[in-house]
Coordinates of C-alpha atoms and ligand atoms in Angstrom, one line a residue:
M1 CA -55.3 197.3 -129.5
K2 CA -57.4 200.3 -128.3
I3 CA -60.5 199.5 -126.4
L4 CA -63.3 201.8 -125.5
A5 CA -65.0 200.5 -122.4
I6 CA -68.3 201.5 -120.8
E7 CA -69.4 200.8 -117.3
T8 CA -72.8 201.6 -115.9
S9 CA -73.6 198.8 -113.4
C10 CA -74.6 201.1 -110.4
D11 CA -74.3 204.8 -109.7
E12 CA -71.1 205.5 -111.7
T13 CA -71.2 206.3 -115.4
A14 CA -67.8 205.5 -116.7
A15 CA -66.0 205.3 -120.0
A16 CA -62.3 204.7 -120.7
V17 CA -59.9 204.1 -123.5
V18 CA -57.1 201.6 -122.8
V19 CA -54.3 200.4 -125.0
D20 CA -53.5 196.6 -124.8
G21 CA -55.3 196.1 -121.6
R22 CA -52.7 198.1 -119.6
Q23 CA -52.1 201.7 -120.7
I24 CA -54.9 204.1 -119.7
L25 CA -55.3 206.9 -122.3
S26 CA -58.5 208.2 -120.5
N27 CA -60.7 207.1 -117.6
I28 CA -63.8 209.3 -117.0
V29 CA -66.2 208.7 -114.2
A30 CA -69.4 210.6 -113.4
S31 CA -71.4 209.7 -110.4
S32 CA -74.8 210.2 -109.0
M33 CA -73.4 209.6 -105.5
P34 CA -74.2 213.1 -104.2
L35 CA -77.9 212.5 -104.7
H36 CA -77.7 209.1 -102.9
K37 CA -75.9 210.7 -100.0
K38 CA -79.0 212.6 -99.3
T39 CA -81.1 209.4 -99.1
G40 CA -78.4 207.4 -97.2
G41 CA -78.3 204.7 -100.0
I42 CA -78.7 204.2 -103.7
I43 CA -82.1 204.7 -105.2
P44 CA -82.0 202.6 -108.5
E45 CA -84.5 204.8 -110.4
I46 CA -82.5 207.9 -109.7
A47 CA -79.2 206.1 -110.6
A48 CA -80.7 205.0 -113.9
R49 CA -82.0 208.5 -114.8
K50 CA -78.5 209.9 -114.1
Q51 CA -76.9 207.2 -116.2
L52 CA -79.0 208.4 -119.2
E53 CA -78.0 212.0 -118.6
F54 CA -74.2 211.2 -118.2
I55 CA -73.6 208.4 -120.7
L56 CA -72.9 210.3 -123.9
P57 CA -71.0 213.2 -122.5
V58 CA -68.8 210.7 -120.5
I59 CA -68.1 208.7 -123.6
E60 CA -67.3 211.9 -125.7
K61 CA -65.0 213.1 -123.0
A62 CA -63.2 209.7 -122.7
L63 CA -62.6 209.7 -126.5
R64 CA -61.4 213.3 -126.6
Q65 CA -59.1 212.9 -123.6
A66 CA -57.6 209.8 -125.2
K67 CA -56.3 212.1 -128.0
L68 CA -56.5 209.3 -130.6
K69 CA -53.8 210.3 -132.9
P70 CA -53.9 210.7 -136.6
N71 CA -51.6 208.0 -138.1
I72 CA -49.8 207.6 -141.5
H73 CA -52.8 205.8 -143.0
M74 CA -55.4 208.1 -141.7
P75 CA -53.7 211.5 -141.2
V76 CA -56.9 213.2 -140.0
P77 CA -59.3 211.1 -137.9
R78 CA -62.7 211.4 -139.5
T79 CA -64.6 210.6 -136.3
L80 CA -63.8 210.2 -132.6
F81 CA -64.1 206.5 -133.1
D82 CA -61.7 205.9 -136.0
D83 CA -58.9 204.5 -133.8
I84 CA -61.0 202.3 -131.6
D85 CA -60.6 198.6 -132.3
L86 CA -63.2 197.2 -129.9
I87 CA -66.1 198.2 -127.6
A88 CA -66.4 196.6 -124.2
V89 CA -69.3 196.9 -121.8
T90 CA -70.4 195.7 -118.4
T91 CA -73.4 193.4 -118.8
G92 CA -73.9 192.5 -115.1
P93 CA -74.2 192.0 -112.2
G94 CA -75.8 195.3 -111.2
L95 CA -78.9 197.5 -111.2
I96 CA -80.9 196.6 -114.3
G97 CA -82.0 200.2 -115.1
S98 CA -78.3 201.3 -114.9
L99 CA -77.0 198.4 -116.9
L100 CA -79.4 198.8 -119.7
I101 CA -78.2 202.3 -120.5
G102 CA -74.6 201.1 -120.9
V103 CA -75.5 198.0 -122.8
E104 CA -77.9 199.7 -125.2
T105 CA -75.3 202.4 -125.8
A106 CA -72.6 199.9 -126.6
K107 CA -74.9 198.0 -129.0
T108 CA -75.8 201.1 -130.8
L109 CA -72.2 202.2 -131.2
S110 CA -71.2 198.7 -132.3
L111 CA -73.9 198.6 -135.0
S112 CA -73.4 202.1 -136.2
I113 CA -69.6 202.2 -136.4
S114 CA -69.1 198.5 -137.1
K115 CA -66.8 197.7 -134.2
P116 CA -66.6 194.4 -132.4
L117 CA -68.3 194.1 -129.0
V118 CA -67.3 192.2 -125.8
G119 CA -69.7 191.8 -122.8
V120 CA -67.8 191.9 -119.4
N121 CA -68.7 190.5 -115.9
H122 CA -68.2 193.5 -113.6
I123 CA -67.1 191.3 -110.7
H124 CA -64.3 189.5 -112.5
A125 CA -63.2 192.7 -114.2
H126 CA -62.6 194.5 -110.8
L127 CA -59.5 192.2 -110.5
Y128 CA -58.1 193.6 -113.7
A129 CA -57.4 197.0 -112.2
N130 CA -54.2 195.2 -111.2
W131 CA -53.0 195.0 -114.8
L132 CA -53.4 198.7 -115.4
N133 CA -50.6 201.3 -115.5
S134 CA -48.4 198.9 -113.7
S135 CA -44.9 197.6 -114.6
N136 CA -45.4 194.8 -112.0
Q137 CA -47.9 192.5 -113.6
P138 CA -49.5 189.8 -111.4
G139 CA -48.2 186.2 -111.9
F140 CA -50.3 183.1 -112.0
P141 CA -51.6 181.2 -110.1
A142 CA -53.3 183.9 -108.1
I143 CA -55.9 184.3 -105.6
G144 CA -58.3 187.1 -106.4
L145 CA -60.4 188.8 -103.7
V146 CA -63.2 191.1 -104.9
V147 CA -64.6 193.3 -102.2
S148 CA -67.3 195.7 -103.2
G149 CA -70.6 197.1 -102.2
G150 CA -72.5 194.0 -103.3
H151 CA -69.8 191.3 -103.4
T152 CA -67.2 189.5 -101.4
E153 CA -65.9 186.7 -103.5
L154 CA -62.6 184.7 -103.7
F155 CA -61.3 183.3 -106.9
L156 CA -58.5 181.1 -108.1
L157 CA -56.9 182.3 -111.3
T158 CA -54.6 179.8 -113.0
S159 CA -54.5 181.8 -116.3
H160 CA -56.6 184.6 -117.8
E161 CA -58.9 181.9 -119.3
N162 CA -59.3 179.9 -116.1
I163 CA -61.0 181.8 -113.2
K164 CA -62.5 179.6 -110.6
W165 CA -64.9 180.8 -107.9
L166 CA -63.8 179.5 -104.4
G167 CA -66.2 181.1 -102.1
G168 CA -68.1 184.2 -101.1
T169 CA -70.4 185.9 -98.7
R170 CA -73.5 184.0 -97.6
D171 CA -75.3 187.3 -96.8
D172 CA -74.0 190.9 -96.7
A173 CA -70.9 191.9 -98.7
A174 CA -67.9 193.6 -96.9
G175 CA -68.8 197.0 -98.5
E176 CA -72.4 196.5 -97.4
A177 CA -71.3 195.8 -93.9
F178 CA -69.3 199.0 -93.9
D179 CA -72.4 200.9 -95.4
K180 CA -75.0 199.5 -92.9
T181 CA -72.9 199.9 -89.8
A182 CA -71.9 203.5 -90.9
R183 CA -75.5 204.3 -91.0
L184 CA -76.0 202.9 -87.4
L185 CA -73.1 205.2 -86.3
G186 CA -74.7 208.2 -88.0
L187 CA -71.9 208.5 -90.5
G188 CA -73.8 208.6 -93.8
Y189 CA -73.2 207.0 -97.1
P190 CA -71.0 205.6 -98.5
G191 CA -70.0 203.9 -95.3
G192 CA -66.4 202.6 -96.0
P193 CA -64.5 205.8 -96.3
A194 CA -66.6 207.3 -93.4
V195 CA -65.9 204.3 -91.0
S196 CA -62.3 204.4 -92.0
A197 CA -61.9 208.2 -91.4
A198 CA -63.6 207.8 -87.9
A199 CA -61.4 204.7 -87.2
E200 CA -58.3 206.7 -87.9
K201 CA -59.3 209.2 -85.2
F202 CA -59.3 206.4 -82.7
Q203 CA -56.0 205.1 -84.0
I204 CA -54.5 208.5 -83.4
S205 CA -55.6 208.6 -79.7
N206 CA -55.0 204.8 -79.4
S207 CA -52.1 205.3 -77.1
K208 CA -54.3 206.9 -74.5
F209 CA -57.3 204.7 -74.7
Q210 CA -57.7 200.9 -74.7
N211 CA -60.5 199.9 -77.0
K212 CA -63.1 198.2 -74.6
I213 CA -65.5 197.4 -77.4
K214 CA -65.1 194.0 -79.0
L215 CA -67.0 192.7 -82.0
P216 CA -67.1 189.2 -83.5
R217 CA -64.9 188.1 -86.5
P218 CA -67.7 186.2 -88.3
M219 CA -66.6 182.8 -89.7
I220 CA -63.0 183.6 -89.2
N221 CA -62.1 180.1 -88.2
S222 CA -64.5 178.2 -90.5
N223 CA -62.6 175.8 -92.8
D224 CA -64.4 176.9 -95.9
L225 CA -63.7 180.1 -98.0
D226 CA -67.0 181.7 -97.3
F227 CA -67.9 184.8 -95.4
S228 CA -70.8 186.2 -93.5
F229 CA -71.0 189.9 -92.4
S230 CA -74.8 190.4 -91.5
G231 CA -74.2 189.3 -87.9
L232 CA -71.8 192.3 -87.5
K233 CA -74.6 194.7 -88.0
T234 CA -76.6 193.1 -85.2
A235 CA -73.6 193.1 -82.9
V236 CA -73.1 196.8 -83.6
I237 CA -76.8 197.5 -82.8
R238 CA -76.5 195.6 -79.5
E239 CA -73.3 197.5 -78.6
I240 CA -74.9 200.9 -79.3
N241 CA -78.0 200.0 -77.3
K242 CA -75.8 198.9 -74.4
L243 CA -73.7 202.1 -74.4
K244 CA -76.9 204.2 -74.6
T245 CA -78.4 202.4 -71.5
M246 CA -75.1 203.1 -69.7
K247 CA -75.2 206.7 -70.9
Q248 CA -71.9 206.2 -72.5
W249 CA -72.9 206.6 -76.2
N250 CA -70.9 209.7 -77.3
N251 CA -68.4 210.7 -80.1
E252 CA -65.5 208.8 -78.5
A253 CA -67.5 205.6 -78.2
M254 CA -68.6 206.0 -81.8
V255 CA -65.0 206.4 -83.0
Q256 CA -64.0 203.3 -81.0
L257 CA -66.8 201.3 -82.5
A258 CA -65.9 202.5 -86.1
Y259 CA -62.3 201.3 -85.3
E260 CA -63.5 197.9 -84.2
I261 CA -65.8 197.4 -87.2
Q262 CA -62.9 198.1 -89.5
E263 CA -60.7 195.7 -87.6
S264 CA -63.4 193.0 -87.7
I265 CA -64.1 193.2 -91.4
T266 CA -60.4 193.5 -92.4
D267 CA -59.3 190.6 -90.0
V268 CA -61.7 188.2 -91.7
L269 CA -60.8 189.3 -95.2
V270 CA -57.1 188.9 -94.6
K271 CA -57.4 185.5 -92.8
K272 CA -59.6 184.0 -95.5
T273 CA -57.6 185.2 -98.4
L274 CA -54.3 184.0 -97.0
Q275 CA -56.0 180.7 -96.1
A276 CA -56.9 180.3 -99.8
S277 CA -53.5 181.5 -100.9
Q278 CA -51.8 178.8 -98.8
Q279 CA -54.3 176.1 -99.8
Y280 CA -53.6 176.7 -103.5
N281 CA -49.9 177.7 -103.1
V282 CA -50.2 180.8 -105.3
K283 CA -47.6 183.4 -106.5
S284 CA -49.9 186.4 -106.2
I285 CA -52.8 187.9 -104.3
I286 CA -54.8 190.3 -106.4
I287 CA -57.5 192.5 -104.8
G288 CA -60.2 194.7 -106.4
G289 CA -63.5 196.4 -105.5
G290 CA -64.2 199.6 -103.5
V291 CA -63.2 198.1 -100.1
A292 CA -59.7 197.4 -101.6
A293 CA -59.3 201.2 -101.2
N294 CA -59.2 200.7 -97.4
K295 CA -55.8 201.6 -96.1
R296 CA -56.0 199.4 -93.0
L297 CA -56.7 196.4 -95.3
T298 CA -53.5 197.0 -97.3
E299 CA -51.6 197.4 -94.1
K300 CA -52.8 194.2 -92.6
F301 CA -52.2 192.2 -95.8
H302 CA -48.6 193.4 -95.9
L303 CA -48.1 192.6 -92.2
A304 CA -49.6 189.1 -92.4
I305 CA -47.6 188.1 -95.5
R306 CA -44.4 189.3 -93.7
N307 CA -45.3 187.6 -90.5
L308 CA -46.1 184.3 -92.2
E309 CA -43.0 184.6 -94.3
L310 CA -44.9 183.9 -97.4
E311 CA -43.4 184.4 -100.9
I312 CA -46.5 186.0 -102.4
N313 CA -46.7 189.2 -104.3
L314 CA -49.6 191.4 -103.2
H315 CA -51.3 193.6 -105.8
I316 CA -53.8 196.2 -104.7
P317 CA -54.8 199.0 -107.2
P318 CA -54.5 202.7 -106.3
P319 CA -57.8 203.8 -104.7
A320 CA -59.2 205.4 -107.9
L321 CA -58.9 202.2 -109.8
C322 CA -60.5 200.1 -106.9
T323 CA -63.8 201.8 -107.0
D324 CA -66.1 201.5 -110.1
N325 CA -64.5 202.8 -113.4
A326 CA -64.3 201.6 -117.0
A327 CA -60.6 201.1 -117.4
Y328 CA -60.6 197.7 -115.7
I329 CA -63.5 196.7 -117.9
A330 CA -61.3 197.5 -120.9
S331 CA -58.4 195.5 -119.4
F332 CA -60.6 192.5 -118.8
A333 CA -61.9 192.7 -122.4
F334 CA -58.4 192.8 -123.8
Y335 CA -57.4 189.5 -122.0
H336 CA -60.9 187.8 -122.8
Q337 CA -61.8 188.9 -126.4
K338 CA -64.9 186.8 -126.6
Q339 CA -66.8 188.8 -129.2
I340 CA -70.5 188.8 -129.2
R341 CA -72.8 190.1 -131.9
W342 CA -74.8 193.1 -130.8
Q343 CA -78.1 191.2 -131.4
E344 CA -77.1 188.8 -128.7
L345 CA -75.8 191.1 -126.0
K346 CA -78.0 191.4 -122.9
A347 CA -77.8 193.1 -119.6
D348 CA -78.1 190.6 -116.8
P349 CA -78.5 192.0 -113.2
Q350 CA -77.9 188.6 -111.7
L351 CA -74.9 187.6 -113.9
P352 CA -73.3 184.8 -111.8
V353 CA -69.8 185.1 -110.5
E354 CA -69.3 181.3 -110.6
V355 CA -67.6 180.1 -113.8
Ligands
KG4_1 O1 -66.6 198.6 -106.1 P1 -67.5 199.6 -105.7 O2 -67.0 201.1 -106.1 O3 -68.9 199.4 -106.2 C1 -69.5 198.2 -106.3 O4 -69.3 197.6 -107.3 O5 -70.3 197.9 -105.4 O6 -67.6 199.5 -104.1 C2 -68.3 200.3 -103.3 C3 -68.2 199.9 -101.9 C4 -69.0 200.6 -100.9 O7 -69.7 199.7 -100.1 C5 -68.1 201.6 -100.1 O8 -68.5 201.8 -98.8 C6 -66.9 200.7 -100.1 O9 -66.8 200.2 -101.5 N1 -65.6 201.5 -100.0 C7 -64.8 201.4 -98.9 C8 -63.8 202.4 -99.0 N2 -64.1 203.1 -100.2 C9 -65.2 202.6 -100.7 N3 -64.8 200.5 -97.9 C10 -63.8 200.6 -97.0 N4 -62.9 201.5 -97.0 C11 -62.8 202.4 -98.1 N5 -61.7 203.3 -98.0
ZN2 ZN1 -67.8 197.5 -108.6

C-alpha cells in the first residue's frame, strides 16, 4: 500500500510517499526555521503563511521523487496520484494556522481524487519513525518516549492498536528546556542542536577541567512517570547571575553550563524511561521527536541498558527521521488505517496524547 502523508503541525511543511508503512519512496521537508531563527522562536502567523507557500510544491516534489511506476494495468500513469492508495495527514496537536493548511489540502485531495483519508496524531506518530527503512522492527511490548519541542511523553505499546499514555511533563517539554536555556546562554534557536554543540566543546576539554557547575535533575527520583523541566531554566538563570557577579561569566563558563544542561535533561529522560521499561517488563524502547536526535541521549541509553544488564532492544531513528517529517505520519497511518470521511476531518491544536 502506498500512502501519501502530509505534515504541517509547526514550522515544517512535509510530504512523503511510503510503501507498507516501512519503505520510504520520498520524504520532502521545507522549513520556515530560518525566519524563526531571526526572532529566537516560532511566530505562528509566519509559520502558517509559509505553510501556504510550501504545501503544494512540497507535495508535488514528494510525488515526483517517489517515481510512481507505471504498472501492467496502467502503463502510463495519468496523474501523479494514480498510484496512491491512501492520504494521511496530521490533525494535531500543533499550531492551528499551520495544521489547517495541511488538513484542508488533504481533504481537498481526498475529495477530488477519491482516495481514502486517515487523520494522524502527531505525537503518537513520532514513534513510528522506528518502523521506517529498518530491517530491525521494534517488538511489543514497548515503552515509547516522545521528546519534542512541545512534548515529553511516555507510552506503553502492547500492540499497534493499544497505546497507553503513562506520564508526561507537567510544564516545559525537554525540547523547550533546551530552547529556553539556549536563549539564556545566547545560543539562538533551535536550542537543542546549539546546546549540544557547545556541550561537545566542554567534553573535548573535559580532561583538563572539572565541571564546577551543577544543576538539578528535576523529578529524577519521583516514583511516577512524570517530568518537569521548567525549574531547570530558573536554575540556569541563577547560575548565570552568580557567575556574572563573580565576574566569571565567559565562554568557558557558558560551555560548561551547556554541558550540564544536556547532562541534566538526558539523565532524567534515561532514568524515567528505564524505570517505565522495568516496571512493564518490555522488549523494546522506542524513541521519537527532535530531542531523540541528541547524540548524548543515545549514548546514555546504551550505557544504562548495558550497566543494568537489561535485555531490551533500543530503537532510535536516524536524526533526519527524529525531527518533523511526513514519513512517520505515513507509517503510523499504515498501522492504524482508521479511515475518516473528508467531511469529518478536523484540525485540533489540542489533540490529546492520552488514549
Ligand atoms: O519533533 P520536533 O522536530 O518538533 C516538534 O514536534 O516539536 O522537535 C523540535 C525540538 C526543538 O526543541 C529542538 O531544540 C529539539 O527538538 N532538538 C534537539 C536536537 N535536535 C532538535 N534537542 C537536543 N539535541 C538535538 N540534537
Ligand atoms: Zn514533532
